[in-house]
Amino acid sequence: MSLVYFSDKIIKNIFHNLGIDLNRSGFLKHRDELNLGILLELILFIRSLDKMKGHYFLITWNKFYFPVSAYKFYPFKFLSNDLGLKNTRRMHIDNAEYKVNLFESTSRVELYYEVLDLHIKNEKLVRLHEQLRPTLNERSKPTQFNVLPANFFPDVFSDMSVENIAYMDEFIEKFRNHEEFIKRKNEENKAVKKFHEYCQYFNNVMNLSARSFIFTIEFLMHGQQKLYDDSFINLKKDFMNAMRGYRQLAQISGYLGFWDLAEDNKLCFRMMFIVPDIGIEAEEWIEDICYYWENVYFDKIREEKKYQFTGTDAIRFEAVELPVAWSHKKLISHFLAVGKNNQNMKRLICEHAVAYIVLSEFFYCPFELQLYLKSIKMISEEQSEVDQVLRLEGKRMYRVFRGSLPKK
């Protein structure tokens, strides 16, 4: 029996955490065009299409009917908004320039905009000339979509004309019947499968002790421009290995983590730790881990020649305590004490914290973070002498990571 059932509620939890995190890091301050609420509605709308048989709307010559689920999505803001989720960037790696195409949300959201763009340009355009207007020349973004104007929708959904409803229904059918629609659904299935695997890992780690402490720490590096991008990846890996030899930190039961953006879009990583209750207070665990990152480990690596730190470099390591999850009042605490038989709390942590760690990238991953991860991947593949075509066509670098269970 699965610890948690994947549902629309979990997606909403993820977006709740996303909104707070992106605001906390200042990321949304320069991304005014991004509306996570509209993106959330679009993702839930696409999911609702999987559950429907036949046309979305029932239409007669002078009247129409819509499913109950349509009430949740009115006024279909996502139909009249280009969220700016697509971009093409150029990257410089080892003095070579690479062109990369990036999309910030799911593959089916990307398909939605592709079909919407084609539908508006190629069908009904003459008949709906006054209601549909291309925005290609009105925007300065590298990639644009033609979108429905906001006045396409009346204040009350039931006041919409039968003609416009028929147009919407035709677009929805074209989108749902696209050959890529089901294929891209499989991408979501893979993401959900990974989520369940991480929930199972979390449950297995919790079962190692009668009671465990759970807490989250964000690890930052100020002055990271001094390093090659892939050096930070190595630092994280070496840090986790080195901790095992430091006092009681060797007794950490497990962890789940992911790469993220901190203030000013600097790369950082965040980890949710699970540690056994062995008579050491949770605050002491947190203090020891933070101290090790900021002082012991920092002093250790700054002496290594490959990093070439000097006394004048503005290099500093910082560790910040964060709530286990922002999206539930029981998880906002900086640490939790949870018994291995407390199924309700473990389920809650999976629905909010584990889901966010594993699936936040799938539903929304900023261009800037993708560029970091893609550049790291390209550097590592160049070091492995991988063919250039394979490098450019490869997937994003694996953003999420976790520990392994102790060997029996």
Coordinates of C-alpha atoms in Angstrom, one line a residue:
M1 CA 0.0 0.0 0.0
S2 CA 1.4 3.3 -1.0
L3 CA 2.2 5.8 1.7
V4 CA 0.5 8.6 -0.2
Y5 CA -1.9 8.9 -3.2
F6 CA -0.8 11.4 -5.8
S7 CA -3.6 14.0 -6.5
D8 CA -4.4 17.6 -7.4
K9 CA -4.0 18.5 -3.8
I10 CA -0.3 17.5 -3.9
I11 CA 0.3 19.7 -6.9
K12 CA -1.3 22.6 -5.1
N13 CA 1.0 22.0 -2.1
I14 CA 4.0 22.1 -4.5
F15 CA 2.9 25.4 -5.9
H16 CA 2.3 26.8 -2.4
N17 CA 5.9 26.0 -1.5
L18 CA 7.1 27.3 -4.9
G19 CA 5.4 30.7 -4.5
I20 CA 6.9 31.3 -1.0
D21 CA 10.4 30.1 -2.0
L22 CA 10.6 32.2 -5.2
N23 CA 9.5 35.2 -3.3
R24 CA 11.9 34.5 -0.4
S25 CA 14.8 34.3 -2.8
G26 CA 13.8 37.5 -4.6
F27 CA 13.5 35.5 -7.9
L28 CA 9.9 36.8 -8.7
K29 CA 10.9 40.4 -8.3
H30 CA 12.4 40.4 -11.8
R31 CA 9.8 38.0 -13.2
D32 CA 6.7 40.0 -13.0
E33 CA 5.1 38.3 -16.0
L34 CA 5.2 34.9 -14.2
N35 CA 1.9 34.0 -12.5
L36 CA 2.2 30.7 -10.7
G37 CA -1.6 30.7 -10.0
I38 CA -2.4 30.7 -13.7
L39 CA 0.2 28.0 -14.4
L40 CA -1.3 25.9 -11.6
E41 CA -4.7 26.2 -13.1
L42 CA -3.4 25.2 -16.5
I43 CA -1.7 22.1 -15.1
L44 CA -4.9 21.1 -13.2
F45 CA -6.9 21.7 -16.3
I46 CA -4.7 19.5 -18.5
R47 CA -5.0 16.7 -15.8
S48 CA -8.8 17.0 -15.9
L49 CA -8.8 16.2 -19.6
D50 CA -7.4 12.7 -18.9
K51 CA -10.5 11.9 -16.9
M52 CA -13.0 13.0 -19.5
K53 CA -14.6 11.0 -22.3
G54 CA -16.0 12.8 -25.4
H55 CA -16.0 16.5 -26.0
Y56 CA -15.4 18.9 -23.2
F57 CA -18.5 21.0 -23.9
L58 CA -21.9 19.7 -25.0
I59 CA -23.1 22.2 -27.7
T60 CA -26.4 22.6 -29.4
W61 CA -27.3 25.2 -32.1
N62 CA -28.1 27.9 -29.5
K63 CA -26.9 26.6 -26.2
F64 CA -24.0 24.8 -24.5
Y65 CA -23.3 22.9 -21.3
F66 CA -20.0 22.4 -19.6
P67 CA -18.7 19.9 -17.1
V68 CA -18.8 20.6 -13.4
S69 CA -14.9 20.7 -13.4
A70 CA -15.0 23.7 -15.6
Y71 CA -16.3 25.8 -12.7
K72 CA -12.9 25.2 -11.0
F73 CA -11.0 26.7 -13.9
Y74 CA -13.1 29.6 -15.0
P75 CA -12.3 32.2 -16.3
F76 CA -9.7 30.0 -18.1
K77 CA -7.1 32.7 -17.6
F78 CA -4.4 30.4 -18.9
L79 CA -6.0 30.5 -22.3
S80 CA -5.4 34.3 -22.5
N81 CA -1.9 34.4 -21.1
D82 CA 1.5 33.8 -22.4
L83 CA 3.3 33.0 -19.1
G84 CA 6.7 33.4 -20.7
L85 CA 7.7 29.8 -20.0
K86 CA 9.8 29.3 -23.2
N87 CA 13.1 30.7 -24.0
T88 CA 16.3 30.1 -26.0
R89 CA 19.6 31.0 -24.5
R90 CA 23.2 30.9 -25.5
M91 CA 25.8 29.5 -23.2
H92 CA 29.6 29.8 -23.2
I93 CA 31.4 26.7 -22.0
D94 CA 35.2 26.7 -22.3
N95 CA 35.1 29.5 -24.9
A96 CA 32.5 27.7 -27.0
E97 CA 29.0 29.0 -27.6
Y98 CA 26.0 26.6 -27.3
K99 CA 22.4 27.4 -28.2
V100 CA 20.0 25.7 -25.7
N101 CA 16.2 25.6 -25.7
L102 CA 14.6 25.8 -22.3
F103 CA 11.0 25.4 -21.1
E104 CA 10.1 26.0 -17.5
S105 CA 7.1 23.7 -17.0
T106 CA 5.9 20.2 -18.0
S107 CA 6.1 18.8 -21.5
R108 CA 2.3 18.9 -21.8
V109 CA 2.1 22.5 -20.9
E110 CA 4.7 23.1 -23.6
L111 CA 2.5 21.1 -26.0
Y112 CA -0.5 23.2 -25.0
Y113 CA 1.1 26.4 -26.1
E114 CA 2.4 24.8 -29.3
V115 CA -1.1 23.7 -30.2
L116 CA -2.7 26.9 -29.1
D117 CA -0.3 28.9 -31.2
L118 CA -1.0 26.8 -34.3
H119 CA -4.7 26.8 -33.7
I120 CA -5.0 30.5 -33.5
K121 CA -2.9 31.2 -36.5
N122 CA -4.3 28.6 -38.8
E123 CA -8.0 28.1 -37.9
K124 CA -10.9 30.4 -37.3
L125 CA -8.7 33.4 -37.6
V126 CA -10.8 35.2 -40.3
R127 CA -14.1 34.5 -38.6
L128 CA -12.8 35.6 -35.2
H129 CA -10.6 38.4 -36.5
E130 CA -11.8 41.0 -34.0
Q131 CA -11.5 38.6 -31.0
L132 CA -8.1 37.1 -31.8
R133 CA -5.1 39.2 -32.4
P134 CA -1.5 38.1 -32.9
T135 CA 0.9 39.4 -30.3
L136 CA 4.1 38.5 -32.1
N137 CA 4.9 42.1 -32.9
E138 CA 3.8 43.4 -29.5
R139 CA 6.3 41.5 -27.4
S140 CA 10.0 41.6 -27.2
K141 CA 10.7 38.1 -25.8
P142 CA 12.8 35.7 -27.8
T143 CA 9.9 33.3 -28.2
Q144 CA 6.2 34.3 -28.2
F145 CA 2.8 32.7 -28.5
N146 CA -0.3 34.1 -30.1
V147 CA -2.8 34.2 -27.3
L148 CA -6.5 34.9 -26.8
P149 CA -7.3 38.5 -25.6
A150 CA -8.8 38.8 -22.1
N151 CA -12.1 40.1 -23.4
F152 CA -12.6 36.8 -25.2
F153 CA -14.3 35.8 -21.9
P154 CA -17.3 37.5 -20.4
D155 CA -17.7 38.2 -16.7
V156 CA -20.0 35.2 -16.3
F157 CA -19.0 32.1 -18.1
S158 CA -22.6 31.2 -19.0
D159 CA -22.8 34.4 -21.0
M160 CA -20.2 33.2 -23.5
S161 CA -21.4 32.9 -27.0
V162 CA -22.0 29.5 -28.5
E163 CA -19.6 30.3 -31.3
N164 CA -16.8 31.0 -29.0
I165 CA -17.5 27.9 -26.9
A166 CA -17.4 25.8 -30.1
Y167 CA -14.1 27.4 -30.9
M168 CA -12.7 26.5 -27.4
D169 CA -14.1 23.0 -27.7
E170 CA -12.4 22.5 -31.1
F171 CA -9.1 23.7 -29.7
I172 CA -9.4 21.4 -26.6
E173 CA -10.1 18.4 -28.8
K174 CA -7.2 19.2 -31.1
F175 CA -4.9 19.5 -28.1
R176 CA -6.2 16.3 -26.4
N177 CA -6.1 14.3 -29.6
H178 CA -2.6 15.4 -30.5
E179 CA -0.3 12.4 -31.0
E180 CA 2.1 13.8 -28.4
F181 CA -0.6 14.3 -25.7
I182 CA -0.6 10.8 -24.3
K183 CA 3.1 10.4 -25.0
R184 CA 3.9 13.4 -22.8
K185 CA 1.5 12.1 -20.2
N186 CA 4.2 9.3 -19.7
E187 CA 6.6 12.0 -18.6
E188 CA 4.3 12.8 -15.7
N189 CA 3.9 9.2 -14.9
K190 CA 7.7 8.9 -14.6
A191 CA 7.8 11.9 -12.3
V192 CA 5.1 10.5 -10.1
K193 CA 6.9 7.2 -10.0
K194 CA 10.0 8.9 -8.8
F195 CA 7.9 10.7 -6.1
H196 CA 6.6 7.3 -4.8
E197 CA 10.2 5.9 -4.8
Y198 CA 11.4 8.8 -2.7
C199 CA 8.4 8.4 -0.3
Q200 CA 9.3 4.7 0.0
Y201 CA 12.9 5.7 0.8
F202 CA 11.7 8.2 3.4
N203 CA 9.5 5.6 5.0
N204 CA 12.3 3.0 5.0
V205 CA 14.7 5.5 6.7
M206 CA 12.0 6.4 9.3
N207 CA 11.7 2.7 10.1
L208 CA 15.4 2.5 11.2
S209 CA 14.6 4.2 14.5
A210 CA 11.7 4.2 16.9
R211 CA 11.7 8.0 16.7
S212 CA 13.5 10.4 14.3
F213 CA 14.0 14.2 14.0
I214 CA 13.4 15.8 10.6
F215 CA 14.7 19.2 9.6
T216 CA 15.7 21.1 6.5
I217 CA 18.9 23.1 5.9
E218 CA 19.8 25.2 2.8
F219 CA 23.5 25.3 2.0
L220 CA 24.9 28.5 0.3
M221 CA 28.2 29.6 -1.0
H222 CA 28.9 33.3 -1.3
G223 CA 31.5 34.2 -3.9
Q224 CA 30.8 31.1 -5.9
Q225 CA 31.8 32.9 -9.2
K226 CA 35.3 32.0 -8.2
L227 CA 34.6 28.4 -9.0
Y228 CA 33.7 26.5 -12.1
D229 CA 30.1 25.4 -12.0
D230 CA 30.9 21.8 -11.6
S231 CA 33.2 22.5 -8.6
F232 CA 30.1 23.2 -6.5
I233 CA 28.7 19.8 -7.4
N234 CA 31.9 18.2 -6.2
L235 CA 31.9 20.3 -3.0
K236 CA 28.4 19.0 -2.1
K237 CA 29.4 15.4 -2.7
D238 CA 32.7 15.7 -0.7
F239 CA 30.8 17.5 2.1
M240 CA 28.4 14.6 2.5
N241 CA 31.2 12.1 2.5
A242 CA 33.3 14.2 5.0
M243 CA 30.4 14.6 7.4
R244 CA 30.4 10.8 8.1
G245 CA 33.7 11.2 9.9
Y246 CA 32.5 14.1 12.2
R247 CA 31.2 13.2 15.6
Q248 CA 27.6 12.0 15.7
L249 CA 26.9 13.2 12.1
A250 CA 28.1 9.8 11.0
Q251 CA 24.8 8.5 12.5
I252 CA 22.5 10.5 10.1
S253 CA 19.8 8.0 9.0
G254 CA 19.1 9.5 5.6
Y255 CA 18.4 12.7 3.5
L256 CA 16.6 14.0 0.5
G257 CA 17.8 17.1 -1.4
F258 CA 17.7 19.2 -4.5
W259 CA 19.5 22.0 -6.2
D260 CA 17.9 25.4 -6.1
L261 CA 18.4 29.1 -6.6
A262 CA 19.2 31.4 -3.6
E263 CA 19.3 35.2 -3.4
D264 CA 20.5 36.9 -6.6
N265 CA 19.9 33.6 -8.4
K266 CA 23.0 31.9 -7.0
L267 CA 23.2 28.1 -7.0
C268 CA 22.6 26.4 -3.7
F269 CA 21.4 23.0 -2.5
R270 CA 18.8 22.1 0.1
M271 CA 18.5 19.0 2.2
M272 CA 15.9 17.4 4.4
F273 CA 17.7 15.3 7.0
I274 CA 16.3 12.4 9.0
V275 CA 18.3 11.6 12.1
P276 CA 17.7 9.1 14.9
D277 CA 16.6 10.2 18.4
I278 CA 19.5 8.9 20.4
G279 CA 19.5 11.4 23.2
I280 CA 20.9 14.3 21.2
E281 CA 18.6 17.3 20.9
A282 CA 17.4 18.2 17.4
E283 CA 18.9 21.7 17.8
E284 CA 22.3 20.2 18.4
W285 CA 22.1 18.1 15.2
I286 CA 21.2 21.2 13.3
E287 CA 23.9 23.3 14.9
D288 CA 26.6 20.7 14.3
I289 CA 25.7 20.3 10.6
C290 CA 25.6 24.1 10.0
Y291 CA 28.9 24.5 11.9
Y292 CA 30.6 21.8 9.9
W293 CA 29.5 23.4 6.6
E294 CA 30.4 27.0 7.6
N295 CA 33.6 26.3 9.5
V296 CA 35.2 22.9 9.5
Y297 CA 34.5 22.0 5.9
F298 CA 35.1 25.5 4.7
D299 CA 38.5 25.6 6.4
K300 CA 39.3 22.2 4.9
I301 CA 38.6 23.0 1.3
R302 CA 40.0 26.5 1.2
E303 CA 43.5 25.0 1.7
E304 CA 43.2 22.8 -1.4
K305 CA 45.1 24.1 -4.4
K306 CA 42.5 23.2 -7.0
Y307 CA 40.1 25.9 -5.6
Q308 CA 42.9 28.5 -5.4
F309 CA 41.2 30.6 -2.7
T310 CA 43.1 33.6 -1.4
G311 CA 42.7 35.7 1.7
T312 CA 41.2 38.5 -0.4
D313 CA 38.5 36.3 -2.0
A314 CA 35.0 37.0 -0.8
I315 CA 34.3 33.3 -0.2
R316 CA 32.0 32.3 2.6
F317 CA 29.8 29.3 3.3
E318 CA 26.5 29.7 5.0
A319 CA 23.8 27.3 6.2
V320 CA 20.2 28.4 6.8
E321 CA 17.5 26.5 8.7
L322 CA 14.2 26.4 6.9
P323 CA 10.8 24.9 7.7
V324 CA 10.2 21.3 6.7
A325 CA 7.5 22.7 4.4
W326 CA 5.8 26.0 4.0
S327 CA 2.5 24.6 2.9
H328 CA 1.1 23.1 6.1
K329 CA 0.9 24.6 9.6
K330 CA 2.2 21.4 11.2
L331 CA 5.4 21.4 9.0
I332 CA 6.4 25.1 9.4
S333 CA 8.5 24.1 12.4
H334 CA 12.3 24.0 12.0
F335 CA 12.3 20.4 13.2
L336 CA 9.8 17.6 13.8
A337 CA 10.0 14.6 16.1
V338 CA 8.1 11.8 14.5
G339 CA 7.7 8.2 15.6
K340 CA 8.1 5.4 12.9
N341 CA 4.5 4.3 13.5
N342 CA 3.0 7.8 13.1
Q343 CA 1.5 7.1 9.7
N344 CA -0.5 10.4 9.6
M345 CA 2.6 12.6 10.1
K346 CA 4.7 10.6 7.6
R347 CA 2.0 10.9 5.0
L348 CA 1.8 14.6 5.7
I349 CA 5.5 15.0 5.2
C350 CA 5.4 13.1 1.9
E351 CA 2.4 15.1 0.6
H352 CA 4.1 18.4 1.3
A353 CA 7.9 18.2 1.8
V354 CA 8.9 15.1 -0.2
A355 CA 6.5 16.1 -3.0
Y356 CA 8.1 19.5 -3.2
I357 CA 11.7 18.2 -3.2
V358 CA 11.0 15.7 -6.0
L359 CA 8.4 17.3 -8.2
S360 CA 9.1 21.1 -8.0
E361 CA 11.4 20.8 -11.0
F362 CA 8.8 18.9 -13.0
F363 CA 6.1 21.6 -12.6
Y364 CA 8.3 24.6 -12.7
C365 CA 12.1 25.0 -13.1
P366 CA 13.4 28.6 -13.8
F367 CA 15.5 29.3 -16.8
E368 CA 18.4 30.4 -14.6
L369 CA 18.5 27.2 -12.6
Q370 CA 18.3 25.1 -15.8
L371 CA 21.2 27.0 -17.2
Y372 CA 23.3 26.3 -14.1
L373 CA 22.4 22.6 -14.3
K374 CA 22.9 22.3 -18.0
S375 CA 26.2 24.0 -17.9
I376 CA 27.4 21.7 -15.2
K377 CA 26.2 18.7 -17.2
M378 CA 28.0 20.0 -20.3
I379 CA 31.2 20.5 -18.5
S380 CA 31.1 17.0 -17.0
E381 CA 30.3 15.5 -20.4
E382 CA 33.1 17.3 -22.0
Q383 CA 35.4 15.9 -19.4
S384 CA 34.1 12.5 -20.4
E385 CA 34.6 13.2 -24.1
V386 CA 31.0 12.6 -25.0
D387 CA 29.9 13.5 -28.5
Q388 CA 28.8 17.1 -28.9
V389 CA 25.4 16.3 -30.4
L390 CA 24.6 14.0 -27.5
R391 CA 25.5 16.8 -25.1
L392 CA 23.2 19.3 -26.7
E393 CA 20.3 17.0 -27.0
G394 CA 20.6 15.6 -23.5
K395 CA 18.1 16.0 -20.7
R396 CA 18.5 18.3 -17.7
M397 CA 21.0 17.4 -15.1
Y398 CA 19.5 15.3 -12.3
R399 CA 18.4 18.0 -9.9
V400 CA 17.1 15.8 -7.0
F401 CA 19.3 13.5 -4.9
R402 CA 18.9 11.3 -1.8
G403 CA 21.0 9.1 0.4
S404 CA 21.1 5.3 0.5
L405 CA 19.9 2.9 3.1
P406 CA 22.6 1.3 5.3
K407 CA 23.7 -2.1 4.2
K408 CA 22.4 -4.9 6.4

